[in-house]
CSV table of C-alpha atoms and ligand atoms in Angstrom, one decimal:
chain,number,residue,atom,x,y,z
A,1,MET,CA,8.8,-3.4,-23.7
A,2,THR,CA,10.0,-0.1,-22.2
A,3,LYS,CA,11.3,-0.1,-18.6
A,4,ARG,CA,8.8,1.4,-16.2
A,5,ASP,CA,9.3,1.5,-12.5
A,6,ILE,CA,6.4,1.7,-9.9
A,7,LEU,CA,8.0,3.2,-6.8
A,8,SER,CA,5.1,5.5,-5.8
A,9,VAL,CA,1.4,5.9,-6.5
A,10,ALA,CA,2.5,9.1,-8.3
A,11,ASP,CA,4.1,6.8,-10.9
A,12,PHE,CA,0.6,6.1,-12.3
A,13,ALA,CA,-0.7,8.6,-14.8
A,14,ALA,CA,-3.7,10.6,-13.8
A,15,GLY,CA,-6.7,8.5,-14.8
A,16,GLU,CA,-4.6,5.4,-15.0
A,17,ALA,CA,-5.3,4.4,-11.4
A,18,GLU,CA,-9.0,4.4,-11.8
A,19,GLN,CA,-8.6,2.5,-15.1
A,20,LEU,CA,-6.5,-0.2,-13.4
A,21,VAL,CA,-9.0,-0.5,-10.6
A,22,LYS,CA,-11.8,-1.2,-13.2
A,23,LYS,CA,-9.6,-3.6,-15.1
A,24,THR,CA,-8.7,-5.5,-11.9
A,25,ILE,CA,-12.4,-6.0,-11.1
A,26,LYS,CA,-13.1,-7.3,-14.7
A,27,SER,CA,-10.0,-9.5,-14.6
A,28,LYS,CA,-11.5,-11.7,-11.8
A,29,ASN,CA,-13.8,-13.3,-14.4
A,30,GLU,CA,-11.5,-13.4,-17.4
A,31,ALA,CA,-8.7,-15.6,-18.7
A,32,TRP,CA,-5.4,-14.1,-17.6
A,33,PRO,CA,-2.9,-13.1,-20.4
A,34,GLN,CA,0.2,-15.3,-20.3
A,35,VAL,CA,2.4,-12.2,-20.7
A,36,LEU,CA,5.1,-13.6,-18.4
A,37,ALA,CA,5.6,-16.9,-20.2
A,38,GLY,CA,9.3,-17.6,-20.4
A,39,LYS,CA,10.0,-14.6,-18.0
A,40,SER,CA,11.2,-14.5,-14.4
A,41,ILE,CA,10.6,-11.9,-11.7
A,42,ALA,CA,12.8,-11.5,-8.6
A,43,LEU,CA,11.2,-10.8,-5.2
A,44,LEU,CA,13.7,-9.2,-2.9
A,45,PHE,CA,12.5,-8.7,0.6
A,46,GLU,CA,14.5,-7.0,3.4
A,47,LYS,CA,11.5,-7.3,5.8
A,48,PRO,CA,9.0,-10.1,6.5
A,49,SER,CA,5.8,-10.5,4.5
A,50,LEU,CA,2.7,-12.7,4.2
A,51,ARG,CA,0.4,-10.9,1.7
A,52,THR,CA,2.9,-9.1,-0.5
A,53,ARG,CA,5.1,-12.1,-1.1
A,54,MET,CA,2.2,-14.6,-1.6
A,55,SER,CA,0.2,-12.3,-3.8
A,56,PHE,CA,3.1,-11.3,-6.1
A,57,GLU,CA,4.3,-14.9,-6.4
A,58,LEU,CA,0.8,-16.1,-7.3
A,59,ALA,CA,0.3,-13.1,-9.7
A,60,VAL,CA,3.5,-14.0,-11.6
A,61,HIS,CA,2.4,-17.7,-11.7
A,62,HIS,CA,-1.1,-16.7,-13.0
A,63,LEU,CA,0.6,-14.8,-15.9
A,64,GLY,CA,2.7,-17.8,-16.8
A,65,GLY,CA,6.0,-16.6,-15.3
A,66,TYR,CA,8.5,-17.8,-12.7
A,67,ALA,CA,9.1,-15.9,-9.4
A,68,ILE,CA,12.3,-16.2,-7.4
A,69,TYR,CA,12.1,-15.1,-3.8
A,70,MET,CA,15.1,-13.8,-1.9
A,71,SER,CA,14.7,-13.6,1.9
A,72,PRO,CA,16.0,-10.8,4.2
A,73,GLU,CA,19.1,-12.9,5.1
A,74,GLU,CA,20.1,-13.6,1.6
A,75,ILE,CA,20.3,-10.3,-0.1
A,76,GLY,CA,22.3,-8.0,2.1
A,77,LEU,CA,21.4,-5.0,-0.1
A,78,GLY,CA,24.1,-2.4,0.3
A,79,LYS,CA,25.9,-4.6,2.9
A,80,ARG,CA,27.0,-7.8,1.2
A,81,GLU,CA,26.9,-6.1,-2.1
A,82,SER,CA,26.3,-2.6,-3.4
A,83,VAL,CA,22.8,-1.7,-4.6
A,84,PRO,CA,23.9,-0.8,-8.1
A,85,ASP,CA,25.8,-4.1,-8.4
A,86,VAL,CA,22.7,-6.0,-7.3
A,87,ALA,CA,20.6,-4.0,-9.8
A,88,HIS,CA,23.0,-4.8,-12.7
A,89,VAL,CA,23.2,-8.5,-11.9
A,90,LEU,CA,19.5,-8.9,-11.5
A,91,SER,CA,19.0,-7.2,-14.9
A,92,ARG,CA,21.1,-10.0,-16.5
A,93,TYR,CA,18.9,-12.8,-15.0
A,94,VAL,CA,15.3,-11.7,-14.6
A,95,GLN,CA,12.8,-9.4,-16.4
A,96,GLY,CA,11.6,-7.5,-13.3
A,97,ALA,CA,12.3,-6.9,-9.6
A,98,VAL,CA,9.7,-6.5,-6.8
A,99,ALA,CA,11.5,-5.2,-3.8
A,100,ARG,CA,10.6,-4.5,-0.1
A,101,THR,CA,13.3,-2.3,1.5
A,102,PHE,CA,13.8,-0.4,4.6
A,103,LEU,CA,14.9,2.8,2.8
A,104,HIS,CA,13.0,4.2,-0.1
A,105,ARG,CA,16.3,5.5,-1.4
A,106,THR,CA,17.4,1.8,-1.9
A,107,LEU,CA,14.5,1.3,-4.3
A,108,GLU,CA,15.4,4.5,-6.1
A,109,THR,CA,19.0,3.4,-6.6
A,110,MET,CA,17.9,0.0,-7.8
A,111,ALA,CA,15.5,1.6,-10.3
A,112,GLU,CA,18.3,3.9,-11.4
A,113,TYR,CA,20.8,1.1,-12.2
A,114,ALA,CA,18.5,-1.7,-13.2
A,115,SER,CA,17.5,-2.0,-16.9
A,116,ILE,CA,14.3,-4.0,-15.8
A,117,PRO,CA,11.2,-2.6,-14.1
A,118,VAL,CA,11.4,-2.2,-10.3
A,119,ILE,CA,8.2,-2.4,-8.3
A,120,ASN,CA,7.9,-1.1,-4.7
A,121,ALA,CA,6.6,-3.9,-2.4
A,122,LEU,CA,6.8,-1.4,0.6
A,123,SER,CA,9.4,0.9,1.7
A,124,ASP,CA,9.6,3.3,4.7
A,125,TYR,CA,8.0,5.9,2.4
A,126,GLU,CA,5.3,4.2,0.4
A,127,HIS,CA,3.2,1.1,-0.2
A,128,PRO,CA,1.7,1.8,-3.6
A,129,CYS,CA,0.4,-1.7,-4.5
A,130,GLN,CA,-1.5,-1.7,-1.2
A,131,ALA,CA,-3.1,1.6,-1.9
A,132,LEU,CA,-4.2,0.7,-5.5
A,133,ALA,CA,-5.5,-2.7,-4.3
A,134,ASP,CA,-7.4,-0.8,-1.6
A,135,LEU,CA,-9.1,1.4,-4.2
A,136,VAL,CA,-10.3,-1.9,-5.8
A,137,THR,CA,-11.9,-2.9,-2.5
A,138,ILE,CA,-13.4,0.6,-2.0
A,139,TYR,CA,-14.9,0.6,-5.5
A,140,GLU,CA,-16.4,-2.8,-5.1
A,141,ARG,CA,-18.0,-1.8,-1.8
A,142,LYS,CA,-19.1,1.7,-2.6
A,143,GLY,CA,-19.5,1.7,-6.4
A,144,LYS,CA,-17.8,5.1,-6.7
A,145,PHE,CA,-14.9,7.3,-5.6
A,146,LYS,CA,-15.9,10.9,-5.9
A,147,GLY,CA,-17.3,12.4,-2.8
A,148,LEU,CA,-16.5,9.5,-0.4
A,149,ASN,CA,-14.9,10.4,2.9
A,150,LEU,CA,-12.0,8.2,4.0
A,151,ALA,CA,-10.8,8.8,7.6
A,152,PHE,CA,-7.3,7.5,8.3
A,153,ILE,CA,-6.7,7.1,12.0
A,154,GLY,CA,-3.2,6.7,13.5
A,155,ASP,CA,0.3,7.0,12.0
A,156,GLY,CA,1.1,9.2,9.0
A,157,ASN,CA,3.2,6.3,7.6
A,158,ASN,CA,4.1,4.6,4.3
A,159,VAL,CA,0.5,3.1,4.0
A,160,ALA,CA,-1.0,6.6,4.7
A,161,ASN,CA,1.3,8.3,2.2
A,162,SER,CA,0.3,6.0,-0.6
A,163,LEU,CA,-3.4,6.0,0.3
A,164,LEU,CA,-3.5,9.8,0.5
A,165,ILE,CA,-2.0,10.2,-3.0
A,166,ALA,CA,-4.3,7.5,-4.4
A,167,CYS,CA,-7.4,9.0,-2.8
A,168,ALA,CA,-6.5,12.5,-4.2
A,169,MET,CA,-6.0,11.0,-7.6
A,170,VAL,CA,-9.5,9.5,-7.8
A,171,GLY,CA,-11.4,12.2,-5.9
A,172,ILE,CA,-11.9,10.6,-2.4
A,173,ASN,CA,-11.8,13.1,0.4
A,174,PHE,CA,-8.9,12.1,2.8
A,175,LEU,CA,-9.2,13.1,6.5
A,176,ILE,CA,-6.3,11.9,8.6
A,177,ALA,CA,-6.1,12.1,12.4
A,178,THR,CA,-2.6,11.7,13.9
A,179,PRO,CA,-0.6,13.1,16.8
A,180,GLN,CA,1.0,16.2,15.4
A,181,GLU,CA,4.5,14.8,15.3
A,182,TYR,CA,3.4,11.8,13.3
A,183,SER,CA,1.5,13.7,10.6
A,184,ILE,CA,2.0,13.4,6.8
A,185,GLN,CA,5.2,14.9,5.5
A,186,ASP,CA,5.1,18.1,3.5
A,187,ASN,CA,6.5,16.6,0.4
A,188,VAL,CA,3.7,13.9,0.2
A,189,LEU,CA,1.1,16.6,0.9
A,190,ARG,CA,2.4,18.7,-1.9
A,191,ILE,CA,2.1,15.8,-4.4
A,192,ALA,CA,-1.4,14.9,-3.1
A,193,ASN,CA,-2.6,18.5,-3.2
A,194,LYS,CA,-1.7,18.7,-6.9
A,195,TYR,CA,-4.1,15.7,-7.6
A,196,ALA,CA,-6.7,17.0,-5.2
A,197,GLU,CA,-6.9,20.3,-7.1
A,198,GLN,CA,-7.7,18.3,-10.3
A,199,THR,CA,-10.3,16.0,-8.8
A,200,ASP,CA,-11.8,18.5,-6.3
A,201,SER,CA,-11.2,16.3,-3.4
A,202,HIS,CA,-10.5,17.6,0.1
A,203,ILE,CA,-7.5,16.7,2.3
A,204,MET,CA,-7.6,17.5,6.0
A,205,LEU,CA,-4.8,16.9,8.5
A,206,LEU,CA,-6.3,16.7,12.0
A,207,GLU,CA,-5.4,15.6,15.5
A,208,GLU,CA,-8.8,14.6,16.8
A,209,PRO,CA,-9.9,11.1,15.7
A,210,ALA,CA,-13.6,11.8,16.1
A,211,MET,CA,-13.4,14.8,13.8
A,212,ALA,CA,-11.8,12.7,11.0
A,213,ALA,CA,-14.3,9.9,11.6
A,214,LYS,CA,-17.4,12.2,11.4
A,215,ASP,CA,-19.5,11.1,8.4
A,216,ALA,CA,-16.8,8.7,7.2
A,217,ASP,CA,-17.6,6.2,4.5
A,218,VAL,CA,-14.4,4.4,5.1
A,219,ILE,CA,-12.3,4.2,8.3
A,220,TYR,CA,-8.8,3.0,7.7
A,221,THR,CA,-6.0,2.3,10.2
A,222,ASP,CA,-2.6,0.6,10.2
A,223,VAL,CA,-0.1,-0.4,12.9
A,224,TRP,CA,1.3,2.3,15.2
A,225,THR,CA,4.8,0.8,14.9
A,226,SER,CA,5.9,-0.1,11.4
A,227,MET,CA,8.6,-2.6,10.5
A,228,GLY,CA,12.0,-1.1,11.2
A,229,GLN,CA,10.6,1.1,14.1
A,230,GLU,CA,10.5,-1.6,16.7
A,231,GLU,CA,12.7,0.2,19.2
A,232,GLU,CA,10.1,3.0,19.2
A,233,TYR,CA,7.3,0.6,20.2
A,234,GLU,CA,6.7,1.9,23.8
A,235,GLN,CA,6.9,5.5,22.9
A,236,ARG,CA,4.4,5.0,20.0
A,237,ARG,CA,2.0,3.0,22.1
A,238,ILE,CA,1.7,6.0,24.4
A,239,ALA,CA,1.6,8.6,21.7
A,240,PHE,CA,-1.2,6.7,19.8
A,241,ALA,CA,-3.3,5.5,22.8
A,242,GLU,CA,-6.2,7.8,21.8
A,243,TYR,CA,-6.0,6.7,18.1
A,244,GLN,CA,-7.7,3.3,18.4
A,245,VAL,CA,-10.5,2.3,16.0
A,246,ASN,CA,-13.2,1.1,18.3
A,247,GLU,CA,-17.0,1.1,18.5
A,248,LYS,CA,-17.1,4.7,20.0
A,249,LEU,CA,-15.1,6.1,17.1
A,250,LEU,CA,-17.2,4.2,14.6
A,251,SER,CA,-20.4,5.8,16.0
A,252,TYR,CA,-19.3,9.1,14.4
A,253,ALA,CA,-19.1,7.6,11.0
A,254,LYS,CA,-21.9,6.9,8.4
A,255,LYS,CA,-24.1,3.9,9.2
A,256,ASP,CA,-22.7,1.9,6.3
A,257,VAL,CA,-19.1,2.7,7.1
A,258,ILE,CA,-16.5,0.0,6.2
A,259,VAL,CA,-13.3,-0.5,8.3
A,260,MET,CA,-10.1,-1.2,6.4
A,261,HIS,CA,-6.7,-2.4,7.5
A,262,PRO,CA,-3.8,-3.6,5.3
A,263,LEU,CA,-2.8,-6.2,7.9
A,264,PRO,CA,-0.9,-7.4,9.9
A,265,ALA,CA,-3.1,-6.0,12.7
A,266,HIS,CA,-2.4,-5.6,16.4
A,267,HIS,CA,-5.7,-6.4,18.0
A,268,GLY,CA,-6.2,-4.2,21.1
A,269,GLU,CA,-3.9,-1.5,19.8
A,270,GLU,CA,-4.8,0.4,16.6
A,271,VAL,CA,-8.0,-1.7,16.4
A,272,ALA,CA,-10.1,-2.7,19.4
A,273,VAL,CA,-10.4,-6.5,19.9
A,274,GLY,CA,-13.3,-7.7,17.7
A,275,ILE,CA,-13.2,-5.0,15.1
A,276,ILE,CA,-11.2,-7.0,12.5
A,277,ASP,CA,-13.6,-9.9,13.0
A,278,LYS,CA,-16.6,-7.6,12.6
A,279,TYR,CA,-15.3,-6.1,9.3
A,280,ARG,CA,-13.5,-9.3,8.2
A,281,SER,CA,-15.3,-9.5,4.8
A,282,VAL,CA,-13.9,-6.1,3.8
A,283,ILE,CA,-10.5,-6.6,5.4
A,284,PHE,CA,-9.8,-10.0,3.9
A,285,ASP,CA,-11.1,-8.7,0.5
A,286,GLN,CA,-8.4,-6.2,0.8
A,287,ALA,CA,-5.8,-8.9,1.2
A,288,GLU,CA,-7.3,-10.9,-1.7
A,289,ASN,CA,-7.4,-7.8,-3.9
A,290,ARG,CA,-3.6,-7.4,-3.6
A,291,LEU,CA,-3.4,-10.5,-5.8
A,292,HIS,CA,-5.9,-9.3,-8.4
A,293,PHE,CA,-4.5,-5.8,-8.6
A,294,GLN,CA,-0.8,-6.9,-8.9
A,295,ARG,CA,-1.7,-9.4,-11.6
A,296,THR,CA,-3.4,-6.6,-13.5
A,297,LEU,CA,-0.4,-4.3,-12.9
A,298,LEU,CA,2.1,-6.9,-14.1
A,299,ALA,CA,-0.1,-7.7,-17.2
A,300,GLU,CA,0.0,-4.0,-18.0
A,301,LEU,CA,3.7,-3.6,-17.5
A,302,TYR,CA,4.6,-6.6,-19.6
A,303,LYS,CA,1.9,-6.4,-22.3
B,401,CP,N1,-0.3,-5.6,3.8
B,401,CP,C1,1.0,-6.2,3.6
B,401,CP,O1,1.8,-5.6,2.8
B,401,CP,O2,1.2,-7.3,4.3
B,401,CP,P1,2.6,-8.1,4.3
B,401,CP,O3,3.5,-7.3,5.1
B,401,CP,O4,2.2,-9.4,5.0
B,401,CP,O5,3.1,-8.3,2.9
B,402,NVA,N1,3.1,0.3,8.0
B,402,NVA,C1,3.3,-1.1,8.1
B,402,NVA,C2,2.6,-1.8,6.9
B,402,NVA,C3,2.8,-3.3,6.8
B,402,NVA,C4,2.1,-3.8,5.6
B,402,NVA,C5,4.8,-1.4,8.0
B,402,NVA,O1,5.5,-0.7,7.3
B,402,NVA,O2,5.2,-2.2,8.8
């Protein structure tokens, strides 16, 4: 097995993302290959998690492997011990590391020094497994990618970065409405634009939520304050006040629009009270598809 890291959606080859989505859907009704039998995977989390931890632990279990979880208090990445030393030690014990870090740079350093695959379980920059699992949910609901309009409302954050690159890869038009100072960074836009040229998809950075939501097939939102930004909570609550997904905003979208959210959600902030419940079948499919996608990804990496 050759070492392959998944730190960004851009680590998937063009065409591979769509292939993995289709494989994931098929895998739900198939016997899972026991490719992790006799193997162990470390889960290193600097931040809390419900979905990512549960779905990765279960995915490892479904493939016959053993998952070892390390909590935020236990690791002390770069504090108790240097990141390169942690990477070297892990490489002697386990066959892969799934890591959730504050800084994306920490993941890059781990990947550089580890001789085992390192998978991004969310950093301040990207959340690639969320984005690919979300493509699974979109494909199941809409039966296609090309020509769909996805409106992202809110913060140009880690989830938005990964989703933008993923949409550009498969030909979904990505319209994002953010306050100007919370827009997508130029480097992410450059990467996404390269894919968008190949798939003919459109990327639009907007400030007006209603403009992004117009004729949307998918309306997507995420928290205004991500983990690690807690001290900015008040400032962000004010900046994003007009960026709530509510019935009025949904009225601009197509009739069969679906609302998506990676969760955890703050009811009454980025989503009006009642919206998560109204669209729960899609939103909890999203959570479930994390498991199916990550099992497919691990099966691919360890085949
Ligand atoms: N969506 C997501 O990554 O959830 P957790 O933070 O609970 O893992
Ligand atoms: N943007 C959020 C996503 C949580 C899954 C965060 O980073 O906290």
